[in-house]
JSON list of C-alpha atoms in Angstrom, two decimals:
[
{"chain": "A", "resi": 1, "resn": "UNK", "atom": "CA", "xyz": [-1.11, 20.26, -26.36]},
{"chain": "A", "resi": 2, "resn": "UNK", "atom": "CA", "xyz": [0.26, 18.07, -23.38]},
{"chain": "A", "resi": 3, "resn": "UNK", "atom": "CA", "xyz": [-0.49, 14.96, -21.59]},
{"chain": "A", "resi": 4, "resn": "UNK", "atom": "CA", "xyz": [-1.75, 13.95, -18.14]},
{"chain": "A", "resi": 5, "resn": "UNK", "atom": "CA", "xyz": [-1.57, 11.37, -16.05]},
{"chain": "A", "resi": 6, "resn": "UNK", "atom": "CA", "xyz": [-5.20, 10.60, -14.22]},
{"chain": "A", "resi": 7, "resn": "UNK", "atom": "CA", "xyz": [-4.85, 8.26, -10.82]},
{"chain": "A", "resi": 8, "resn": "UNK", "atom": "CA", "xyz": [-8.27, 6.75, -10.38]},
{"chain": "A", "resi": 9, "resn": "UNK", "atom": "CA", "xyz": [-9.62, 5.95, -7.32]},
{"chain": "A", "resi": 10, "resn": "UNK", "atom": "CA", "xyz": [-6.26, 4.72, -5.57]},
{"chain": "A", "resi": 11, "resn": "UNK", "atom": "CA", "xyz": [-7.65, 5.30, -1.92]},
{"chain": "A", "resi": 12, "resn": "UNK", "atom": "CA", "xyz": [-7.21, 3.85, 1.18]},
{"chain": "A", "resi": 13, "resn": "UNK", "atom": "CA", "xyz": [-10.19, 1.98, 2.10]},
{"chain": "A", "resi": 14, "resn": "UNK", "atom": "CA", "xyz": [-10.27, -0.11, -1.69]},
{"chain": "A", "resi": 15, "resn": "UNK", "atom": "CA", "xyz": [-6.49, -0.43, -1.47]},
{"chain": "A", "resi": 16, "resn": "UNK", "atom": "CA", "xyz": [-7.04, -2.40, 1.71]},
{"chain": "A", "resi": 17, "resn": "UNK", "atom": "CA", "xyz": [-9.23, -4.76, 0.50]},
{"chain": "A", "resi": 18, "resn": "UNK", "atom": "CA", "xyz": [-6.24, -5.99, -1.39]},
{"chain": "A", "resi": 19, "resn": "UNK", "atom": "CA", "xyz": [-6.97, -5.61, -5.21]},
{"chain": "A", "resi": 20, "resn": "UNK", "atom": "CA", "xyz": [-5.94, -8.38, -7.39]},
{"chain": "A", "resi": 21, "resn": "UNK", "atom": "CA", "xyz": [-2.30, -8.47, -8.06]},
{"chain": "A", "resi": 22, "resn": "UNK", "atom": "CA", "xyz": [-1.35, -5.75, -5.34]},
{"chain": "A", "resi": 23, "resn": "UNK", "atom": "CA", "xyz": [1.86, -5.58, -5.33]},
{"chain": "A", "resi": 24, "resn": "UNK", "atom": "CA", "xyz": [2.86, -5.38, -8.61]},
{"chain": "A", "resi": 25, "resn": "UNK", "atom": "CA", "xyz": [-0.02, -3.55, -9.67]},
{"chain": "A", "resi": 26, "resn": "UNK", "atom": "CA", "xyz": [0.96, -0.65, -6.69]},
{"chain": "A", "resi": 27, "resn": "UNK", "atom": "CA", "xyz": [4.09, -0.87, -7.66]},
{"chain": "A", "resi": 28, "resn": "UNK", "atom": "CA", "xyz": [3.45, -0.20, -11.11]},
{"chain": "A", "resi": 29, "resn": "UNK", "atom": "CA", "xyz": [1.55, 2.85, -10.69]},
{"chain": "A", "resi": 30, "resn": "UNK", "atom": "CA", "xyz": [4.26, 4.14, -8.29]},
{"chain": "A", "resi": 31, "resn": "UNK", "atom": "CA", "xyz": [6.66, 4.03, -11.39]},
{"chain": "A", "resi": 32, "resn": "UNK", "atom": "CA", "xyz": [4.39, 5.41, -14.15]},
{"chain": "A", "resi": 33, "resn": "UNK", "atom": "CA", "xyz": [3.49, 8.51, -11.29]},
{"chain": "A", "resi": 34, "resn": "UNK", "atom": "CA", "xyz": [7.47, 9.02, -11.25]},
{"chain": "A", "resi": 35, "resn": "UNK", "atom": "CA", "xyz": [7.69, 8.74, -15.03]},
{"chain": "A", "resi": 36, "resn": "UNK", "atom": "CA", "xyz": [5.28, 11.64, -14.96]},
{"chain": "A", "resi": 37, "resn": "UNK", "atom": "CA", "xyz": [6.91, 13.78, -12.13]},
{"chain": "A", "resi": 38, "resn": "UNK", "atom": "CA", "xyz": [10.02, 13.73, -14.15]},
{"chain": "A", "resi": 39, "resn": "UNK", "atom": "CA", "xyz": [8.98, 14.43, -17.27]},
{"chain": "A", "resi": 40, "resn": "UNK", "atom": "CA", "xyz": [6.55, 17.51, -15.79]},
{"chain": "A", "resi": 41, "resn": "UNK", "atom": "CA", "xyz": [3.51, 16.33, -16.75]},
{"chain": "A", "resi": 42, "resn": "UNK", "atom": "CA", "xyz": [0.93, 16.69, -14.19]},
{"chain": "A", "resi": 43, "resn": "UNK", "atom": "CA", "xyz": [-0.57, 13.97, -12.25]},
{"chain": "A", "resi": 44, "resn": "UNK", "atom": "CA", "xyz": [-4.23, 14.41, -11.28]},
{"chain": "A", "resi": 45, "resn": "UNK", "atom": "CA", "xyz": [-5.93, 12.04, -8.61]},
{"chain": "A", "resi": 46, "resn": "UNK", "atom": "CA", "xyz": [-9.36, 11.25, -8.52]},
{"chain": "A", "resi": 47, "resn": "UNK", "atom": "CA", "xyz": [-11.25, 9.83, -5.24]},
{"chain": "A", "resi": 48, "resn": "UNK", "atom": "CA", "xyz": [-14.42, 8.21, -5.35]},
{"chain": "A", "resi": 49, "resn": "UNK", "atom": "CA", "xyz": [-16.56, 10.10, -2.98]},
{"chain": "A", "resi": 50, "resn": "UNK", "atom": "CA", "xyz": [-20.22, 8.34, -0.76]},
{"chain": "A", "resi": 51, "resn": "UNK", "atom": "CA", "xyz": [-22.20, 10.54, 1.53]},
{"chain": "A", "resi": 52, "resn": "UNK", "atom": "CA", "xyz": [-22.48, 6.91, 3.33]},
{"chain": "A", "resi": 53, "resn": "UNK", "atom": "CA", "xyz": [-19.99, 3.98, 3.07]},
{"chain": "A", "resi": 54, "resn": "UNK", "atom": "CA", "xyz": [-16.44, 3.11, 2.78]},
{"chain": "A", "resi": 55, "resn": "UNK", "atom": "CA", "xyz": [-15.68, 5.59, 0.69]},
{"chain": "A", "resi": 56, "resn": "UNK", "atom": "CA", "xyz": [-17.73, 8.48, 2.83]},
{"chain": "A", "resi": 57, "resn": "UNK", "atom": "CA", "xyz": [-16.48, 11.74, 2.22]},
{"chain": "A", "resi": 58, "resn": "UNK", "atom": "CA", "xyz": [-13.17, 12.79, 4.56]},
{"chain": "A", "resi": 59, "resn": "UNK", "atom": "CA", "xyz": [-13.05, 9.80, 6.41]},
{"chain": "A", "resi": 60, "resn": "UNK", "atom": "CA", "xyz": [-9.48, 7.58, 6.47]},
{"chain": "A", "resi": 61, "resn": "UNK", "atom": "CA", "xyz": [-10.47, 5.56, 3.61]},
{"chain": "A", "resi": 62, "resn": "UNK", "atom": "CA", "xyz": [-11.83, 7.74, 1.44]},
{"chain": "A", "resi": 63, "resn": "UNK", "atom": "CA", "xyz": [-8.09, 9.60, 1.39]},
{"chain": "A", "resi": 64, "resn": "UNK", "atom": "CA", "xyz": [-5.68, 8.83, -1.47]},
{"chain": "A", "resi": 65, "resn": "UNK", "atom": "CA", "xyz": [-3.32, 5.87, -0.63]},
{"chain": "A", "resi": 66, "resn": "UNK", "atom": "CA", "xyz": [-0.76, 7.48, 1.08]},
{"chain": "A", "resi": 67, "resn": "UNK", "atom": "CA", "xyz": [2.37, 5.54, -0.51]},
{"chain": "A", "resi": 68, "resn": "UNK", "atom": "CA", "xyz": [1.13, 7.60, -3.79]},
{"chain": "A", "resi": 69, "resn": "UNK", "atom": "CA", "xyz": [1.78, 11.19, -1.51]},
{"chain": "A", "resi": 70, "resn": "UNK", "atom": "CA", "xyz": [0.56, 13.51, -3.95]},
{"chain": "A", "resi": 71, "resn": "UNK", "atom": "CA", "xyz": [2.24, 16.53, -4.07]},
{"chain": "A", "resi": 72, "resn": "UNK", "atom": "CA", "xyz": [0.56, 19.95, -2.76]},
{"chain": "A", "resi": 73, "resn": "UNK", "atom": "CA", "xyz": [0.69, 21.09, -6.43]},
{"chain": "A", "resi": 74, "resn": "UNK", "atom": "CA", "xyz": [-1.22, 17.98, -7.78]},
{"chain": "A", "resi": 75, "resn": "UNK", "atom": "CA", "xyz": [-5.13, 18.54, -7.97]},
{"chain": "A", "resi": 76, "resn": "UNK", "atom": "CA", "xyz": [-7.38, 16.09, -6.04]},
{"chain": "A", "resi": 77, "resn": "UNK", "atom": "CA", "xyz": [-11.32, 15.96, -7.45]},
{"chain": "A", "resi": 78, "resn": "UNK", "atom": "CA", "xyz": [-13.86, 13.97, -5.85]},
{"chain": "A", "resi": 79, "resn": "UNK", "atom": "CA", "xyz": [-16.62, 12.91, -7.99]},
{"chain": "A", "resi": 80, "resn": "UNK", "atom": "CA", "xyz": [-20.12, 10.76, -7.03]},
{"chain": "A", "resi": 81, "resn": "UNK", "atom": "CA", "xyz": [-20.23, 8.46, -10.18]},
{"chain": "A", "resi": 82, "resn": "UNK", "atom": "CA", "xyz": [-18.51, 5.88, -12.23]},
{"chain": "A", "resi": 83, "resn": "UNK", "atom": "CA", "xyz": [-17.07, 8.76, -14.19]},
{"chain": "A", "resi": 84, "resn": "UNK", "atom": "CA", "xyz": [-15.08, 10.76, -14.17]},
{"chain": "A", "resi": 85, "resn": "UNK", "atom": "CA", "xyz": [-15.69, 13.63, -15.80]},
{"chain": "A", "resi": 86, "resn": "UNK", "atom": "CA", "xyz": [-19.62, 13.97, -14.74]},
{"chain": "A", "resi": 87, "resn": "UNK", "atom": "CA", "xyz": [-19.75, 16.60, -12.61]},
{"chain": "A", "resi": 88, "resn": "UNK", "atom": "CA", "xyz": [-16.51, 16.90, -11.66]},
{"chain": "A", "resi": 89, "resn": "UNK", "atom": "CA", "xyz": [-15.23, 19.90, -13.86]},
{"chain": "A", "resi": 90, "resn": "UNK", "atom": "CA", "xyz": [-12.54, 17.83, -15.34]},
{"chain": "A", "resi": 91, "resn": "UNK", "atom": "CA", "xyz": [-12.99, 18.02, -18.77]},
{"chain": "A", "resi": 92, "resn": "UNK", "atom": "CA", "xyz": [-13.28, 21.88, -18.63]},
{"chain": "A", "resi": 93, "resn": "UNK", "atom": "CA", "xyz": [-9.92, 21.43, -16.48]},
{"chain": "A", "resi": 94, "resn": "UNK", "atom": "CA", "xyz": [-8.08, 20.02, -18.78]},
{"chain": "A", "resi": 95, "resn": "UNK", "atom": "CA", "xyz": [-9.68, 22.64, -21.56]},
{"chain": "A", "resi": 96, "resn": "UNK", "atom": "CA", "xyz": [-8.24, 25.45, -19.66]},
{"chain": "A", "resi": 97, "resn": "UNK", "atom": "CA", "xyz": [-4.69, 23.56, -19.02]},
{"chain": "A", "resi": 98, "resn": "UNK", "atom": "CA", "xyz": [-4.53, 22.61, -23.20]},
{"chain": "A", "resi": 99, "resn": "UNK", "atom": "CA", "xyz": [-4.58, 18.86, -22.02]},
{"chain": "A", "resi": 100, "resn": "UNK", "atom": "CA", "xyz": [-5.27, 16.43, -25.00]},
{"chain": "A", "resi": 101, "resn": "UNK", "atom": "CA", "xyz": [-3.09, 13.36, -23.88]},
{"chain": "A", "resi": 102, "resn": "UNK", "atom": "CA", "xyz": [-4.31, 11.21, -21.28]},
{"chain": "A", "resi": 103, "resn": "UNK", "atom": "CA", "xyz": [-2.97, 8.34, -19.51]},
{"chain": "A", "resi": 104, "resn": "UNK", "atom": "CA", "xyz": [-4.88, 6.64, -16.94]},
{"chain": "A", "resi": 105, "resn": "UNK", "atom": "CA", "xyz": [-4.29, 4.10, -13.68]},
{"chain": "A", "resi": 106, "resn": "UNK", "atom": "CA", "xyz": [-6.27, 2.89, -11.07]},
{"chain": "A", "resi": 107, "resn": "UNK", "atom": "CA", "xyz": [-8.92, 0.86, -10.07]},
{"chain": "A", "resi": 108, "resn": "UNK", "atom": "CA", "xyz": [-11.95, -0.60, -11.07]},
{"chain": "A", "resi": 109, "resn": "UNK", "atom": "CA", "xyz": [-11.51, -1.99, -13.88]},
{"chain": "A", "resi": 110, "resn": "UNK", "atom": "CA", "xyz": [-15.48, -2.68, -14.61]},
{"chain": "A", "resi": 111, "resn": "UNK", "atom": "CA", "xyz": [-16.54, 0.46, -12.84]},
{"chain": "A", "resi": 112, "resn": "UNK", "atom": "CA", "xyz": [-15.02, 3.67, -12.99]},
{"chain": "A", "resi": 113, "resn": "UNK", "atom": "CA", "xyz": [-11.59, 3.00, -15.21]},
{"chain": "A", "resi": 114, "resn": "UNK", "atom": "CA", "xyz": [-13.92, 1.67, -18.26]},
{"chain": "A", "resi": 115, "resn": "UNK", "atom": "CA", "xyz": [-16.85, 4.50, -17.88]},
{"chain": "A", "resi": 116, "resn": "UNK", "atom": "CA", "xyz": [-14.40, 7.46, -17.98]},
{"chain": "A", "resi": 117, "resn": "UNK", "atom": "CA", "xyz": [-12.07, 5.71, -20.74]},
{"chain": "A", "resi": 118, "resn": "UNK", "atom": "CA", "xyz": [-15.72, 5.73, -23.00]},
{"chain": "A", "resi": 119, "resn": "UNK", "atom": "CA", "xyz": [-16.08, 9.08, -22.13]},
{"chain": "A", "resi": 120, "resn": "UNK", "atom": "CA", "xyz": [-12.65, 10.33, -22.52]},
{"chain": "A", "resi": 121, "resn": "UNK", "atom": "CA", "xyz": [-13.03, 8.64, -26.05]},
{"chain": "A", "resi": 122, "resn": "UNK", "atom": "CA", "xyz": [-16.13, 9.96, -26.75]},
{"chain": "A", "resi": 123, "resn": "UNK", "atom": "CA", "xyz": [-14.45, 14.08, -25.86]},
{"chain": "A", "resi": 124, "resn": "UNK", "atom": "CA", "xyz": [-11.86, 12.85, -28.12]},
{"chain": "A", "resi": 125, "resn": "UNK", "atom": "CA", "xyz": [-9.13, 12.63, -26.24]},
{"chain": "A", "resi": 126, "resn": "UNK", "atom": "CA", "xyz": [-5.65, 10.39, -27.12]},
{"chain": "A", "resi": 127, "resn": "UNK", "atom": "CA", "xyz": [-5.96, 7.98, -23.96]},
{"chain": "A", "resi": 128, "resn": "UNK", "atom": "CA", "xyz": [-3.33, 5.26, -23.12]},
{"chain": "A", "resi": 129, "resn": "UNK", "atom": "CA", "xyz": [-4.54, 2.73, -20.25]},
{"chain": "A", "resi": 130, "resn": "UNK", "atom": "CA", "xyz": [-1.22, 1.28, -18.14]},
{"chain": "A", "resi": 131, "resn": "UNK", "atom": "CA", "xyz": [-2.79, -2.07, -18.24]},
{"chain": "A", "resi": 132, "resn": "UNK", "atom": "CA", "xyz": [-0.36, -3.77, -15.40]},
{"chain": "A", "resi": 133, "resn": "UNK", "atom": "CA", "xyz": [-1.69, -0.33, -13.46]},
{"chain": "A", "resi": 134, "resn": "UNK", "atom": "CA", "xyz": [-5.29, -1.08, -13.54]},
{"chain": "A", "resi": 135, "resn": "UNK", "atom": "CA", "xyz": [-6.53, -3.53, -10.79]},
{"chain": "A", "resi": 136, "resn": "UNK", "atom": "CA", "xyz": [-10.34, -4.81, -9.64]},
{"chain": "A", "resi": 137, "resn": "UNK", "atom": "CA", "xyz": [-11.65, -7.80, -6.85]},
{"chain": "A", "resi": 138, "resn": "UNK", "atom": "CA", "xyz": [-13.23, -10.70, -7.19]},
{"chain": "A", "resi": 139, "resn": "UNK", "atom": "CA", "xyz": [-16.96, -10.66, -7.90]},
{"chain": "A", "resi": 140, "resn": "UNK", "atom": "CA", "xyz": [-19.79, -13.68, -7.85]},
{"chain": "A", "resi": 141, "resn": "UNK", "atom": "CA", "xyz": [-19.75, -14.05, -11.21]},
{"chain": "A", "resi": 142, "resn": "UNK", "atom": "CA", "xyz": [-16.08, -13.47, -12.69]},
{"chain": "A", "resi": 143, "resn": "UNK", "atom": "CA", "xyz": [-12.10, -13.58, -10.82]},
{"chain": "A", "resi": 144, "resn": "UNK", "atom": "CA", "xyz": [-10.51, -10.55, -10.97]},
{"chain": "A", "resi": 145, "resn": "UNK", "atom": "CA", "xyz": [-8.24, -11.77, -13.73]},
{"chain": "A", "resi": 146, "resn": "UNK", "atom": "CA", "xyz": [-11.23, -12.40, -16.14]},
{"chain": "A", "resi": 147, "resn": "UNK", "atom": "CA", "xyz": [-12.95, -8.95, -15.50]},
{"chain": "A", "resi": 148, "resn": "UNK", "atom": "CA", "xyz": [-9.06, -7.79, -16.35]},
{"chain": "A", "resi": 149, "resn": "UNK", "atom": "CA", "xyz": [-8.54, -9.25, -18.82]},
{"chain": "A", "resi": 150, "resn": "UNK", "atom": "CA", "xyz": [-12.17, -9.03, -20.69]},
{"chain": "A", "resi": 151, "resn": "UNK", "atom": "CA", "xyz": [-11.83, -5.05, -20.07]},
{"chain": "A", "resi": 152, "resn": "UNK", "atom": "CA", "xyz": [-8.11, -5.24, -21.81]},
{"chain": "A", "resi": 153, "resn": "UNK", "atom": "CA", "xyz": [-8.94, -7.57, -24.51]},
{"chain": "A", "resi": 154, "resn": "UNK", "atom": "CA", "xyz": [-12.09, -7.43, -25.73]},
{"chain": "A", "resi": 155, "resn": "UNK", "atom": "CA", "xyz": [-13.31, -3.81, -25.01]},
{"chain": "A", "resi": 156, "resn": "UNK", "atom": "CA", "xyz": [-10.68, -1.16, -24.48]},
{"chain": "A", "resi": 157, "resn": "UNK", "atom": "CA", "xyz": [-8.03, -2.56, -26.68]},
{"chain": "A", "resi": 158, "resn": "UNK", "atom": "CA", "xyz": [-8.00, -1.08, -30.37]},
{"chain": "A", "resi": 159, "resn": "UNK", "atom": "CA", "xyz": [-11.46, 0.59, -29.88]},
{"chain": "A", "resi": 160, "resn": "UNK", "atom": "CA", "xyz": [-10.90, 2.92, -26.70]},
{"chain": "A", "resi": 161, "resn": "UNK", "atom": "CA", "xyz": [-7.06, 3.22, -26.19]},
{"chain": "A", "resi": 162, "resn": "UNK", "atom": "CA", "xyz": [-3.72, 2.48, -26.68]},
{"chain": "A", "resi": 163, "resn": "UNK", "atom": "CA", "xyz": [-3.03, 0.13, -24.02]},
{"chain": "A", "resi": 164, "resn": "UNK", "atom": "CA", "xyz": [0.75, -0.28, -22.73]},
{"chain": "A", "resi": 165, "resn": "UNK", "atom": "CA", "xyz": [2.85, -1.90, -19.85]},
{"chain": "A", "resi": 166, "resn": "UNK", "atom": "CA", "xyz": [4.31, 0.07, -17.30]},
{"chain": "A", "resi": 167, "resn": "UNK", "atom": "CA", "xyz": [8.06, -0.67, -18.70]},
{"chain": "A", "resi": 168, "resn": "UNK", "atom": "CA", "xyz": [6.97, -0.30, -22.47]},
{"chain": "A", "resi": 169, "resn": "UNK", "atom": "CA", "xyz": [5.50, 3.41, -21.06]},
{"chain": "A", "resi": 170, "resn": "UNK", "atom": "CA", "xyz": [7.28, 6.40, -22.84]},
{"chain": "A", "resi": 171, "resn": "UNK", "atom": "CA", "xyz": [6.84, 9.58, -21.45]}
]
C-alpha cells in the first residue's frame, strides 16, 4: 500500500489564462510535488488532451507547465474526458503499482478535479485534495472563488476527501 500524488491538468495553455489565485496556487503545488519527490512517492501528471482546441494534442499548450519539469521517471497520461481514470488505464496503473493513497492538485475545480475525486471515491480509494492547490476561472454565472469554494465546502469536504492545506500536508 502507498500513496500518489496525481497533477491534474497543470498545462501550459490553461496556466496562461491565469487561474484564479496563480501565484500562490502554482506555488503551492510546486511545494506539495517536492514533498512528494522527497518522500519517494511518485508523482503522476495528467494532461487534458482535444483533437481540436487549446488543448490539441502535442501542441505548446497542451504540454505540462514547464516550471512543474517532470522528471523522465514520472508517467504522463493524456485522457479525452473530465476524468480521469476513463480510458486512461489509470486505475489499473495504480492496481499494478499497489497504489491506495491518493492526493490530488490541479485544475478545474468544476471539471476534471471534482469528476475524478467521485470516481476515485467511488474505486475506493483514500483521496486527500490540497485545497490551496486546486485552482479554476471565472465563469458567467459564478467567480472563481465561489466555484472554489462551493467544490471545497459543500461537496468534496467530509463526503469525498480529506481536504488539507499545502503547509498542514504530511507526507
Amino acid at each position: 500500500m502507498t500513496k500518489a500524488l496525481v497533477v491534474i491538468d497543470v498545462q501550459e495553455g490553461l496556466v496562461n489564462l491565469k487561474p484564479y489565485n496563480q501565484d500562490e496556487f502554482m506555488s503551492n503545488i510546486k511545494q506539495v510535488i517536492q514533498k512528494f519527490r522527497q518522500a519517494n512517492y511518485p508523482v503522476i501528471f495528467f494532461r487534458h488532451t482535444e483533437e481540436k482546441g487549446l488543448l490539441e494534442k502535442e501542441s505548446d499548450n497542451w504540454k505540462v507547465y514547464h516550471e512543474l519539469g517532470p522528471a523522465a521517471d514520472e508517467p504522463i497520461f493524456n485522457k479525452y474526458y473530465n476524468s480521469i481514470f476513463k480510458d486512461t488505464g489509470f486505475n489499473e496503473y495504480l492496481k499494478e503499482n499497489d497504489i491506495t493513497e491518493l492526493t490530488f492538485v490541479g485544475m478545474q475545480a468544476e471539471f476534471c478535479v471534482d469528476v475524478s475525486t467521485k470516481v476515485a471515491f467511488e474505486f475506493g480509494y483514500s483521496l486527500t485534495l490540497v485545497e490551496d492547490a486546486i485552482s479554476t476561472f471565472d465563469n458567467d454565472y459564478l467567480s472563481a472563488n465561489q466555484i472554489l469554494d462551493f467544490y471545497k465546502n459543500y461537496i468534496w469536504r467530509n463526503r469525498f476527501a480529506d481536504l488539507k492545506l499545502t503547509k498542514d500536508l504530511s507526507i
